[in-house]
Coordinates of N, CA, C and O in Angstrom, one line a residue:
X20 N -47.7 37.8 -92.3 CA -48.0 37.9 -90.9 C -48.0 36.5 -90.3 O -47.6 36.3 -89.2
X21 N -48.5 35.5 -91.0 CA -48.6 34.2 -90.5 C -47.2 33.6 -90.2 O -47.0 33.0 -89.2
X22 N -46.1 33.7 -91.1 CA -44.8 33.2 -90.8 C -44.2 33.7 -89.6 O -43.6 33.1 -88.8
X23 N -44.4 35.0 -89.3 CA -43.9 35.6 -88.1 C -44.5 35.0 -86.8 O -43.8 34.7 -85.8
X24 N -45.8 34.7 -86.8 CA -46.4 34.1 -85.7 C -45.9 32.7 -85.4 O -45.7 32.3 -84.3
X25 N -45.7 32.0 -86.5 CA -45.2 30.6 -86.3 C -43.8 30.6 -85.7 O -43.5 29.7 -84.8
X26 N -42.9 31.5 -86.1 CA -41.6 31.5 -85.5 C -41.6 31.8 -84.0 O -40.9 31.3 -83.2
X27 N -42.6 32.7 -83.6 CA -42.7 33.1 -82.2 C -43.1 31.9 -81.4 O -42.6 31.6 -80.3
X28 N -44.0 31.1 -81.9 CA -44.4 29.9 -81.1 C -43.3 28.9 -81.0 O -43.1 28.3 -79.9
X29 N -42.5 28.7 -82.0 CA -41.3 27.8 -81.9 C -40.3 28.3 -80.9 O -39.8 27.5 -80.1
X30 N -40.1 29.6 -80.9 CA -39.1 30.1 -79.9 C -39.6 29.9 -78.5 O -38.9 29.6 -77.5
X31 N -40.9 30.2 -78.3 CA -41.5 30.0 -77.0 C -41.5 28.6 -76.5 O -41.3 28.3 -75.3
X32 N -41.6 27.6 -77.4 CA -41.6 26.2 -77.0 C -40.2 25.8 -76.7 O -39.9 24.9 -75.9
X33 N -39.2 26.4 -77.4 CA -37.8 26.0 -77.2 C -37.2 26.5 -75.9 O -36.4 25.9 -75.3
X34 N -37.6 27.7 -75.4 CA -37.1 28.3 -74.2 C -37.3 27.4 -73.0 O -36.4 27.2 -72.2
X35 N -38.6 26.9 -72.7 CA -38.7 26.0 -71.6 C -37.8 24.8 -71.6 O -37.3 24.3 -70.6
X36 N -37.6 24.3 -72.8 CA -36.8 23.1 -72.9 C -35.3 23.4 -72.6 O -34.7 22.6 -71.9
X37 N -34.8 24.5 -72.9 CA -33.5 24.9 -72.6 C -33.3 25.1 -71.1 O -32.3 24.7 -70.5
X38 N -34.3 25.8 -70.5 CA -34.3 26.0 -69.1 C -34.3 24.7 -68.3 O -33.6 24.5 -67.3
X39 N -35.1 23.8 -68.8 CA -35.2 22.5 -68.1 C -33.9 21.8 -68.2 O -33.4 21.1 -67.2
X40 N -33.2 21.9 -69.3 CA -31.9 21.3 -69.4 C -30.9 21.9 -68.5 O -30.1 21.2 -67.9
X41 N -31.0 23.2 -68.3 CA -30.0 23.8 -67.3 C -30.3 23.4 -65.9 O -29.4 23.2 -65.1
X42 N -31.6 23.3 -65.6 CA -31.9 22.8 -64.2 C -31.4 21.4 -63.9 O -31.0 21.1 -62.9
X43 N -31.6 20.5 -64.9 CA -31.1 19.1 -64.7 C -29.6 19.1 -64.5 O -29.1 18.4 -63.7
X44 N -28.8 19.9 -65.3 CA -27.4 19.9 -65.2 C -27.0 20.5 -63.9 O -26.1 20.0 -63.2
X45 N -27.7 21.6 -63.4 CA -27.3 22.2 -62.2 C -27.6 21.2 -61.0 O -26.8 21.1 -60.1
X46 N -28.7 20.5 -61.1 CA -29.0 19.5 -60.0 C -28.0 18.4 -60.0 O -27.6 17.9 -58.9
X47 N -27.5 17.9 -61.1 CA -26.5 16.8 -61.2 C -25.2 17.3 -60.6 O -24.5 16.6 -59.9
X48 N -24.8 18.6 -60.9 CA -23.6 19.2 -60.4 C -23.6 19.3 -58.9 O -22.7 19.0 -58.2
X49 N -24.8 19.7 -58.4 CA -24.9 19.9 -56.9 C -24.9 18.5 -56.2 O -24.3 18.4 -55.2
X50 N -25.5 17.5 -56.8 CA -25.4 16.1 -56.3 C -24.0 15.6 -56.3 O -23.6 15.0 -55.3
X51 N -23.2 15.9 -57.3 CA -21.9 15.4 -57.3 C -21.0 16.0 -56.3 O -20.2 15.4 -55.6
X52 N -21.2 17.4 -56.1 CA -20.5 18.1 -55.1 C -20.8 17.6 -53.7 O -20.0 17.4 -52.8
X53 N -22.1 17.2 -53.5 CA -22.5 16.7 -52.2 C -21.9 15.3 -51.9 O -21.4 15.0 -50.8
X54 N -21.8 14.5 -53.0 CA -21.2 13.2 -52.8 C -19.7 13.4 -52.5 O -19.1 12.7 -51.6
X55 N -19.0 14.3 -53.1 CA -17.6 14.5 -52.8 C -17.4 15.0 -51.4 O -16.5 14.6 -50.7
X56 N -18.3 15.9 -50.9 CA -18.2 16.4 -49.5 C -18.4 15.3 -48.5 O -17.6 15.1 -47.6
X57 N -19.4 14.4 -48.8 CA -19.6 13.3 -47.9 C -18.4 12.4 -47.9 O -18.0 11.8 -46.9
X58 N -17.9 12.1 -49.1 CA -16.8 11.2 -49.2 C -15.5 11.8 -48.5 O -14.7 11.1 -48.0
X59 N -15.4 13.1 -48.5 CA -14.2 13.7 -47.8 C -14.3 13.6 -46.3 O -13.3 13.7 -45.7
X60 N -15.5 13.4 -45.8 CA -15.6 13.3 -44.3 C -15.1 12.0 -43.8 O -14.6 11.8 -42.7
X61 N -15.2 10.9 -44.6 CA -14.9 9.6 -44.1 C -13.4 9.4 -43.7 O -13.1 8.9 -42.7
X62 N -12.4 9.9 -44.5 CA -11.0 9.8 -44.1 C -10.7 10.5 -42.8 O -9.9 10.0 -42.1
X63 N -11.4 11.6 -42.5 CA -11.1 12.3 -41.3 C -11.5 11.5 -40.1 O -10.8 11.3 -39.1
X64 N -12.7 10.8 -40.2 CA -13.1 9.9 -39.1 C -12.2 8.8 -39.0 O -11.8 8.3 -37.9
X65 N -11.7 8.2 -40.1 CA -10.8 7.0 -40.0 C -9.5 7.4 -39.4 O -8.9 6.7 -38.6
X66 N -9.0 8.6 -39.8 CA -7.7 9.0 -39.2 C -7.8 9.2 -37.7 O -6.9 8.9 -36.9
X67 N -9.0 9.8 -37.2 CA -9.1 10.0 -35.8 C -9.2 8.6 -35.1 O -8.6 8.4 -34.0
X68 N -9.9 7.7 -35.7 CA -10.0 6.4 -35.1 C -8.6 5.7 -35.0 O -8.3 5.1 -34.0
X69 N -7.8 5.9 -36.0 CA -6.5 5.3 -36.0 C -5.6 5.9 -35.0 O -4.8 5.3 -34.3
X70 N -5.8 7.2 -34.7 CA -4.9 7.9 -33.7 C -5.3 7.4 -32.3 O -4.4 7.2 -31.5
X71 N -6.6 7.2 -32.1 CA -7.0 6.7 -30.8 C -6.5 5.3 -30.6 O -6.0 4.9 -29.5
X72 N -6.5 4.5 -31.7 CA -6.0 3.1 -31.6 C -4.5 3.1 -31.3 O -4.0 2.3 -30.4
X73 N -3.7 4.0 -31.9 CA -2.3 4.1 -31.6 C -2.0 4.6 -30.2 O -1.1 4.1 -29.5
X74 N -2.9 5.5 -29.7 CA -2.7 6.0 -28.3 C -2.9 4.9 -27.4 O -2.2 4.7 -26.4
X75 N -4.0 4.1 -27.6 CA -4.3 3.0 -26.7 C -3.2 1.9 -26.7 O -2.8 1.4 -25.7
X76 N -2.7 1.7 -27.9 CA -1.6 0.7 -28.0 C -0.3 1.2 -27.3 O 0.3 0.4 -26.7
X77 N 0.0 2.5 -27.4 CA 1.1 3.0 -26.8 C 1.0 2.9 -25.3 O 1.9 2.6 -24.5
X78 N -0.2 3.2 -24.7 CA -0.4 3.1 -23.3 C -0.3 1.7 -22.8 O 0.3 1.4 -21.7
X79 N -0.8 0.7 -23.5 CA -0.7 -0.7 -23.1 C 0.8 -1.1 -23.1 O 1.2 -1.8 -22.2
X80 N 1.5 -0.6 -24.1 CA 2.9 -1.0 -24.2 C 3.7 -0.4 -23.0 O 4.6 -1.1 -22.4
X81 N 3.4 0.9 -22.7 CA 4.1 1.5 -21.5 C 3.8 0.7 -20.2 O 4.7 0.5 -19.4
X82 N 2.5 0.4 -20.0 CA 2.1 -0.4 -18.8 C 2.8 -1.7 -18.7 O 3.3 -2.1 -17.7
X83 N 2.9 -2.4 -19.9 CA 3.6 -3.7 -19.9 C 5.1 -3.6 -19.6 O 5.7 -4.4 -18.8
X84 N 5.7 -2.5 -20.1 CA 7.1 -2.3 -19.8 C 7.4 -2.0 -18.3 O 8.3 -2.5 -17.7
X85 N 6.5 -1.2 -17.7 CA 6.6 -0.9 -16.3 C 6.4 -2.1 -15.4 O 7.2 -2.3 -14.4
X86 N 5.5 -3.0 -15.8 CA 5.3 -4.2 -15.0 C 6.5 -5.1 -15.1 O 6.9 -5.7 -14.1
X87 N 7.1 -5.2 -16.3 CA 8.3 -6.0 -16.5 C 9.5 -5.5 -15.6 O 10.2 -6.2 -15.0
X88 N 9.7 -4.1 -15.6 CA 10.7 -3.6 -14.9 C 10.5 -3.8 -13.4 O 11.5 -4.1 -12.6
X89 N 9.3 -3.6 -12.9 CA 9.0 -3.8 -11.5 C 9.2 -5.3 -11.1 O 9.8 -5.5 -10.0
X90 N 8.8 -6.2 -11.9 CA 9.1 -7.6 -11.6 C 10.6 -7.9 -11.6 O 11.0 -8.7 -10.7
X91 N 11.3 -7.3 -12.5 CA 12.8 -7.5 -12.5 C 13.4 -7.0 -11.2 O 14.3 -7.6 -10.7
X92 N 13.0 -5.8 -10.8 CA 13.5 -5.2 -9.6 C 13.2 -6.1 -8.3 O 14.0 -6.3 -7.5
X93 N 12.0 -6.6 -8.3 CA 11.6 -7.4 -7.1 C 12.4 -8.7 -7.1 O 12.8 -9.2 -6.1
X94 N 12.6 -9.3 -8.3 CA 13.4 -10.5 -8.4 C 14.8 -10.3 -7.9 O 15.4 -11.1 -7.2
X95 N 15.4 -9.2 -8.4 CA 16.8 -8.9 -8.0 C 16.9 -8.6 -6.5 O 17.9 -9.1 -5.8
X96 N 15.9 -8.0 -5.9 CA 15.9 -7.8 -4.4 C 15.8 -9.1 -3.7 O 16.4 -9.2 -2.6
X97 N 15.0 -10.0 -4.2 CA 14.9 -11.3 -3.5 C 16.2 -12.1 -3.6 O 16.5 -12.9 -2.7
X98 N 16.9 -12.0 -4.7 CA 18.1 -12.9 -4.9 C 19.3 -12.3 -4.2 O 20.2 -13.1 -3.9
X99 N 19.4 -11.0 -4.0 CA 20.5 -10.4 -3.3 C 20.3 -10.3 -1.8 O 19.4 -9.5 -1.4
X100 N 21.0 -11.1 -1.0 CA 20.8 -11.0 0.5 C 21.3 -9.7 1.0 O 22.3 -9.1 0.5
X101 N 20.7 -9.2 2.1 CA 21.3 -8.0 2.7 C 22.5 -8.3 3.5 O 22.9 -9.4 3.7
X102 N 23.3 -7.2 3.8 CA 24.5 -7.4 4.6 C 24.3 -7.9 6.0 O 25.1 -8.6 6.6
X103 N 23.1 -7.4 6.6 CA 22.9 -7.8 7.9 C 21.3 -7.7 8.2 O 20.6 -6.9 7.6
X104 N 20.8 -8.6 9.0 CA 19.4 -8.7 9.3 C 19.3 -8.7 10.8 O 20.1 -9.2 11.5
X105 N 18.2 -8.1 11.3 CA 17.9 -8.1 12.7 C 17.2 -9.4 13.2 O 16.9 -10.3 12.4
X106 N 16.9 -9.5 14.4 CA 16.2 -10.7 15.0 C 14.9 -11.0 14.3 O 14.5 -12.1 14.2
X107 N 14.1 -9.9 14.0 CA 12.8 -10.2 13.4 C 12.8 -10.7 12.0 O 12.0 -11.4 11.6
X108 N 13.8 -10.3 11.2 CA 13.9 -10.6 9.8 C 14.8 -11.8 9.5 O 14.9 -12.2 8.4
X109 N 15.5 -12.3 10.5 CA 16.6 -13.3 10.2 C 15.9 -14.7 10.1 O 16.5 -15.5 9.3
X110 N 14.8 -15.0 10.8 CA 14.3 -16.3 10.8 C 15.0 -17.2 11.7 O 14.6 -18.4 11.8
X111 N 15.9 -16.7 12.5 CA 16.7 -17.5 13.5 C 15.9 -17.4 14.8 O 15.7 -16.3 15.3
X112 N 15.7 -18.6 15.4 CA 14.9 -18.6 16.7 C 15.7 -19.6 17.6 O 16.0 -20.7 17.3
X113 N 15.9 -19.1 18.9 CA 16.4 -19.9 19.9 C 15.2 -20.7 20.5 O 14.3 -20.2 21.1
X114 N 15.3 -22.0 20.2 CA 14.1 -22.9 20.6 C 14.3 -23.5 22.0 O 13.3 -23.9 22.6
X115 N 15.6 -23.6 22.5 CA 15.8 -24.3 23.8 C 17.1 -23.8 24.4 O 18.1 -23.6 23.7
X116 N 17.1 -23.7 25.7 CA 18.4 -23.4 26.4 C 18.5 -24.4 27.6 O 17.6 -24.5 28.4
X117 N 19.6 -25.0 27.7 CA 19.9 -25.9 28.8 C 21.1 -25.4 29.6 O 22.2 -25.1 29.0
X118 N 21.0 -25.3 30.9 CA 22.1 -24.9 31.8 C 22.9 -26.2 32.0 O 22.4 -27.2 32.7
X119 N 24.1 -26.3 31.5 CA 25.0 -27.5 31.7 C 25.7 -27.5 33.0 O 25.8 -28.6 33.6
X120 N 26.3 -26.4 33.4 CA 27.1 -26.5 34.6 C 27.3 -25.0 35.2 O 27.1 -24.0 34.5
X121 N 27.6 -25.0 36.5 CA 27.9 -23.8 37.1 C 29.2 -24.0 37.9 O 29.3 -24.9 38.8
X122 N 30.2 -23.1 37.6 CA 31.5 -23.3 38.3 C 31.8 -22.0 39.1 O 31.9 -20.9 38.6
X123 N 32.0 -22.3 40.4 CA 32.3 -21.2 41.3 C 33.8 -21.2 41.5 O 34.4 -22.0 42.2
X124 N 34.5 -20.2 41.0 CA 36.0 -20.1 41.1 C 36.4 -19.2 42.2 O 37.6 -18.9 42.3
X125 N 35.5 -18.9 43.1 CA 35.8 -18.1 44.3 C 35.5 -16.6 44.0 O 34.6 -16.0 44.6
X126 N 36.3 -16.0 43.1 CA 36.1 -14.6 42.8 C 35.0 -14.5 41.7 O 34.2 -13.5 41.7
X127 N 35.0 -15.5 40.8 CA 34.2 -15.4 39.6 C 33.4 -16.7 39.4 O 33.9 -17.8 39.7
X128 N 32.1 -16.6 39.0 CA 31.3 -17.7 38.8 C 30.9 -17.8 37.3 O 30.6 -16.7 36.7
X129 N 31.0 -18.9 36.7 CA 30.7 -19.1 35.3 C 29.6 -20.1 35.1 O 29.6 -21.2 35.6
X130 N 28.6 -19.6 34.4 CA 27.4 -20.5 34.0 C 27.6 -20.9 32.5 O 27.7 -20.0 31.7
X131 N 27.6 -22.2 32.3 CA 27.7 -22.7 30.9 C 26.3 -23.2 30.5 O 25.7 -24.0 31.2
X132 N 25.9 -22.7 29.3 CA 24.6 -23.1 28.8 C 24.7 -23.6 27.3 O 25.6 -23.1 26.6
X133 N 23.8 -24.4 26.9 CA 23.8 -24.9 25.5 C 22.5 -24.4 24.8 O 21.4 -24.6 25.3
X134 N 22.7 -23.7 23.7 CA 21.6 -23.1 23.0 C 21.3 -23.9 21.8 O 22.1 -24.4 21.1
X135 N 20.0 -24.1 21.5 CA 19.5 -24.8 20.3 C 18.8 -23.7 19.4 O 17.9 -23.0 19.9
X136 N 19.3 -23.5 18.2 CA 18.8 -22.5 17.3 C 18.3 -23.1 16.0 O 19.0 -24.0 15.4
X137 N 17.2 -22.6 15.6 CA 16.6 -23.1 14.4 C 16.6 -22.0 13.3 O 16.2 -20.8 13.6
X138 N 17.0 -22.3 12.1 CA 16.9 -21.4 11.0 C 15.6 -21.6 10.2 O 15.6 -22.6 9.4
X139 N 14.6 -20.8 10.4 CA 13.3 -21.0 9.7 C 13.2 -19.9 8.6 O 12.1 -19.7 8.1
X140 N 14.3 -19.2 8.3 CA 14.2 -18.1 7.3 C 14.6 -18.6 6.0 O 14.8 -19.8 5.7
X141 N 14.9 -17.6 5.0 CA 15.2 -17.9 3.7 C 16.7 -17.6 3.3 O 17.1 -17.8 2.2
X142 N 17.5 -17.2 4.3 CA 18.9 -16.9 4.1 C 19.8 -18.0 4.7 O 19.4 -18.7 5.6
X143 N 21.0 -18.0 4.1 CA 22.1 -18.8 4.6 C 23.0 -17.9 5.3 O 23.4 -16.8 4.8
X144 N 23.5 -18.3 6.6 CA 24.3 -17.3 7.4 C 25.7 -17.8 7.6 O 26.0 -19.0 7.7
X145 N 26.6 -16.8 7.6 CA 28.0 -17.1 7.9 C 28.3 -16.6 9.3 O 29.3 -17.2 9.9
X146 N 27.6 -15.7 9.9 CA 27.9 -15.1 11.2 C 26.6 -14.9 11.9 O 25.7 -14.3 11.3
X147 N 26.5 -15.3 13.2 CA 25.3 -15.0 14.0 C 25.8 -14.6 15.4 O 26.7 -15.2 16.0
X148 N 25.1 -13.5 15.9 CA 25.5 -13.0 17.2 C 24.3 -13.2 18.1 O 23.1 -12.8 17.8
X149 N 24.6 -13.7 19.3 CA 23.5 -13.9 20.3 C 23.9 -13.1 21.6 O 25.0 -12.8 21.9
X150 N 22.8 -12.9 22.4 CA 23.0 -12.4 23.8 C 22.3 -13.4 24.7 O 21.2 -13.8 24.5
X151 N 23.1 -13.8 25.7 CA 22.6 -14.7 26.7 C 22.6 -14.1 28.1 O 23.7 -13.5 28.5
X152 N 21.5 -14.2 28.8 CA 21.4 -13.6 30.2 C 21.2 -14.7 31.2 O 20.4 -15.5 31.1
X153 N 22.0 -14.6 32.3 CA 22.0 -15.6 33.4 C 21.2 -15.0 34.6 O 21.3 -13.8 34.9
X154 N 20.4 -15.8 35.2 CA 19.6 -15.4 36.3 C 19.7 -16.4 37.4 O 19.7 -17.7 37.2
X155 N 19.9 -15.9 38.7 CA 20.0 -16.8 39.9 C 18.5 -17.0 40.3 O 17.7 -16.0 40.4
X156 N 18.2 -18.2 40.7 CA 16.8 -18.5 41.1 C 16.9 -19.6 42.1 O 18.0 -20.0 42.7
X157 N 15.8 -20.3 42.4 CA 15.7 -21.4 43.3 C 14.8 -22.5 42.6 O 13.9 -22.1 41.8
X158 N 15.0 -23.7 42.9 CA 14.2 -24.7 42.3 C 12.7 -24.5 42.6 O 12.4 -24.2 43.8
X159 N 11.9 -24.7 41.6 CA 10.4 -24.5 41.8 C 10.0 -23.1 42.2 O 9.0 -23.0 42.9
X160 N 10.8 -22.1 41.8 CA 10.4 -20.7 42.2 C 10.4 -19.9 40.9 O 11.2 -20.1 40.0
X161 N 9.4 -19.0 40.9 CA 9.3 -18.1 39.8 C 10.2 -16.8 39.9 O 10.4 -16.1 39.0
X162 N 10.7 -16.6 41.1 CA 11.5 -15.4 41.3 C 12.9 -15.7 40.8 O 13.5 -16.8 41.0
X163 N 13.5 -14.7 40.2 CA 14.9 -14.8 39.8 C 15.5 -13.4 39.7 O 14.8 -12.4 39.6
X164 N 16.8 -13.4 39.7 CA 17.6 -12.2 39.8 C 18.7 -12.2 38.7 O 19.5 -13.2 38.6
X165 N 18.8 -11.2 37.9 CA 19.8 -11.1 36.9 C 21.2 -11.0 37.5 O 21.4 -10.1 38.4
X166 N 22.1 -11.8 37.0 CA 23.5 -11.8 37.6 C 24.6 -11.5 36.6 O 25.7 -11.0 36.9
X167 N 24.3 -11.7 35.3 CA 25.3 -11.4 34.3 C 24.8 -11.8 32.9 O 23.7 -12.4 32.7
X168 N 25.5 -11.4 31.9 CA 25.2 -11.7 30.5 C 26.4 -11.8 29.7 O 27.5 -11.4 30.1
X169 N 26.3 -12.3 28.5 CA 27.4 -12.5 27.6 C 26.9 -12.3 26.1 O 25.8 -12.8 25.8
X170 N 27.7 -11.7 25.3 CA 27.5 -11.6 23.9 C 28.3 -12.6 23.2 O 29.6 -12.7 23.4
X171 N 27.7 -13.5 22.4 CA 28.4 -14.6 21.8 C 28.3 -14.5 20.3 O 27.2 -14.3 19.8
X172 N 29.4 -14.6 19.5 CA 29.4 -14.5 18.1 C 29.9 -15.9 17.5 O 30.9 -16.3 17.9
X173 N 29.0 -16.4 16.7 CA 29.4 -17.7 16.1 C 29.6 -17.5 14.6 O 28.7 -16.9 13.9
X174 N 30.7 -18.1 14.1 CA 31.0 -18.0 12.6 C 30.9 -19.4 12.0 O 31.5 -20.3 12.6
X175 N 30.2 -19.5 10.9 CA 30.1 -20.7 10.2 C 30.9 -20.6 8.9 O 30.6 -19.8 8.0
X176 N 32.0 -21.4 8.8 CA 32.9 -21.3 7.7 C 32.3 -21.9 6.4 O 31.3 -22.6 6.4
X177 N 33.0 -21.6 5.3 CA 32.5 -22.1 4.0 C 32.5 -23.6 4.0 O 33.4 -24.3 4.5
X178 N 31.4 -24.2 3.5 CA 31.2 -25.6 3.6 C 30.4 -26.1 4.8 O 30.0 -27.2 4.9
X179 N 30.2 -25.1 5.8 CA 29.5 -25.4 7.0 C 28.5 -24.3 7.4 O 28.3 -23.9 8.5
X180 N 28.0 -23.6 6.3 CA 27.1 -22.5 6.6 C 25.8 -22.9 7.3 O 25.4 -24.0 7.1
X181 N 25.2 -21.9 8.0 CA 24.0 -22.2 8.7 C 22.8 -21.9 7.7 O 22.3 -20.8 7.6
X182 N 22.4 -23.0 6.9 CA 21.4 -22.8 5.8 C 20.0 -23.1 6.3 O 19.1 -22.3 6.1
X183 N 19.8 -24.2 7.0 CA 18.5 -24.5 7.5 C 18.7 -25.5 8.6 O 19.8 -25.9 9.0
X184 N 17.5 -26.0 9.2 CA 17.6 -26.9 10.3 C 18.0 -26.3 11.6 O 17.7 -25.1 11.8
X185 N 18.6 -27.1 12.5 CA 18.9 -26.6 13.8 C 20.4 -26.7 14.1 O 21.1 -27.6 13.5
X186 N 21.0 -25.9 14.9 CA 22.4 -25.9 15.3 C 22.4 -25.7 16.8 O 21.6 -25.1 17.4
X187 N 23.4 -26.3 17.5 CA 23.6 -26.2 18.9 C 25.1 -25.8 19.2 O 26.0 -26.2 18.5
X188 N 25.2 -24.9 20.2 CA 26.5 -24.5 20.6 C 26.4 -24.0 22.1 O 25.3 -23.8 22.6
X189 N 27.6 -23.9 22.7 CA 27.6 -23.5 24.1 C 28.1 -22.1 24.3 O 28.8 -21.5 23.5
X190 N 27.6 -21.5 25.4 CA 28.0 -20.1 25.7 C 28.3 -20.1 27.2 O 27.6 -20.7 28.0
X191 N 29.4 -19.3 27.6 CA 29.8 -19.1 29.0 C 29.4 -17.7 29.4 O 29.8 -16.7 28.8
X192 N 28.8 -17.6 30.6 CA 28.4 -16.4 31.2 C 29.1 -16.2 32.5 O 28.9 -17.0 33.4
X193 N 30.1 -15.3 32.6 CA 30.9 -15.1 33.8 C 30.5 -13.8 34.5 O 30.2 -12.8 33.8
X194 N 30.5 -13.8 35.8 CA 30.1 -12.7 36.6 C 30.8 -12.8 38.0 O 31.2 -13.9 38.4
X195 N 30.9 -11.7 38.7 CA 31.5 -11.8 40.1 C 30.7 -12.6 41.0 O 29.4 -12.5 41.0
X196 N 31.3 -13.5 41.8 CA 30.5 -14.4 42.6 C 29.7 -13.7 43.6 O 28.6 -14.2 44.1
X197 N 30.1 -12.5 44.0 CA 29.3 -11.7 45.0 C 28.0 -11.3 44.5 O 27.1 -10.9 45.2
X198 N 27.8 -11.3 43.1 CA 26.5 -10.9 42.5 C 25.4 -11.9 42.7 O 24.2 -11.6 42.5
X199 N 25.8 -13.2 43.2 CA 24.8 -14.2 43.4 C 24.9 -14.9 44.7 O 26.0 -15.2 45.1
X200 N 23.8 -15.2 45.3 CA 23.8 -16.0 46.5 C 23.3 -17.4 46.3 O 23.2 -18.2 47.2
X201 N 23.1 -17.7 45.0 CA 22.6 -19.0 44.6 C 23.7 -20.0 44.7 O 24.9 -19.7 44.6
X202 N 23.3 -21.3 44.9 CA 24.3 -22.3 44.9 C 24.9 -22.6 43.5 O 24.2 -22.3 42.5
X203 N 26.1 -23.0 43.4 CA 26.7 -23.3 42.1 C 26.2 -24.6 41.6 O 26.9 -25.6 41.4
X204 N 24.9 -24.6 41.2 CA 24.2 -25.8 40.8 C 23.3 -25.4 39.6 O 22.7 -24.3 39.6
X205 N 23.3 -26.2 38.5 CA 22.4 -25.8 37.3 C 21.0 -25.6 37.7 O 20.3 -24.8 37.0
X206 N 20.5 -26.3 38.7 CA 19.1 -26.1 39.1 C 18.8 -24.7 39.7 O 17.6 -24.3 39.9
X207 N 19.9 -24.0 40.1 CA 19.7 -22.7 40.7 C 19.9 -21.6 39.7 O 20.0 -20.4 40.2
X208 N 20.0 -21.9 38.5 CA 20.3 -20.8 37.5 C 19.4 -21.1 36.2 O 19.1 -22.2 35.9
X209 N 19.0 -20.0 35.6 CA 18.3 -20.0 34.3 C 19.0 -19.1 33.3 O 19.7 -18.1 33.7
X210 N 18.9 -19.4 32.1 CA 19.5 -18.6 31.0 C 18.5 -18.3 29.9 O 17.8 -19.3 29.5
X211 N 18.4 -17.1 29.5 CA 17.6 -16.7 28.4 C 18.5 -16.2 27.3 O 19.6 -15.6 27.6
X212 N 18.2 -16.6 26.0 CA 19.1 -16.2 24.9 C 18.2 -15.7 23.7 O 17.1 -16.2 23.6
X213 N 18.8 -14.9 22.9 CA 18.1 -14.4 21.7 C 19.1 -13.9 20.7 O 20.3 -13.6 21.0
X214 N 18.7 -13.9 19.4 CA 19.5 -13.5 18.3 C 19.6 -12.0 18.3 O 18.5 -11.3 18.4
X215 N 20.8 -11.4 18.2 CA 20.9 -10.0 18.1 C 21.0 -9.5 16.6 O 20.3 -8.6 16.2
X216 N 21.8 -10.2 15.8 CA 21.8 -9.9 14.4 C 22.5 -11.1 13.7 O 23.1 -11.9 14.3
X217 N 22.4 -11.1 12.4 CA 23.0 -12.2 11.6 C 23.4 -11.7 10.3 O 22.9 -10.7 9.7
X218 N 24.5 -12.3 9.7 CA 25.0 -11.8 8.4 C 24.8 -12.9 7.4 O 25.5 -14.0 7.4
X219 N 23.9 -12.7 6.4 CA 23.7 -13.7 5.3 C 24.9 -13.7 4.4 O 25.7 -12.8 4.3
X220 N 25.0 -14.8 3.7 CA 26.1 -15.0 2.7 C 25.5 -15.4 1.3 O 24.3 -15.8 1.2

């Protein structure tokens, strides 16, 4: 009876040791699986961060390309002159008008005036068109009466283009003599002139 009791005690002592070994192995396996799961999450986050970086880089590249194209278009627009410009955009200004002479031919009277024009713009011109209006008046009087007008076109040939500075030229305004009661004298007439349009080259 004694040997049987001794074997039972040994078996009872061995069982807790085996169970403890199983618990330790199970705990180690669980810890390893947890480490692997945590390690698997890191590449996902890295990939997302990389995608955001690529997206930001692509947006910056597109914005830079648009800015370059816009700058190129503006530069081309500045370098290419238009076919025609009006008085406001030409930069041409009539700064002075002098009545040189008045000739009464009986049926027709002609007023000759000299215009001084300044090119304060950024274009060089080959053709400029002006309109000049003549008025009959009296010395030291503000009253005046329109009697006639003339459209004058001036062409500047190659080598003598109107680039900058001032130019002077004369214009003749003819009208029926019966339209004016003023004397055929420069002091009895006034002339206004303005640019109608200009053609850059």
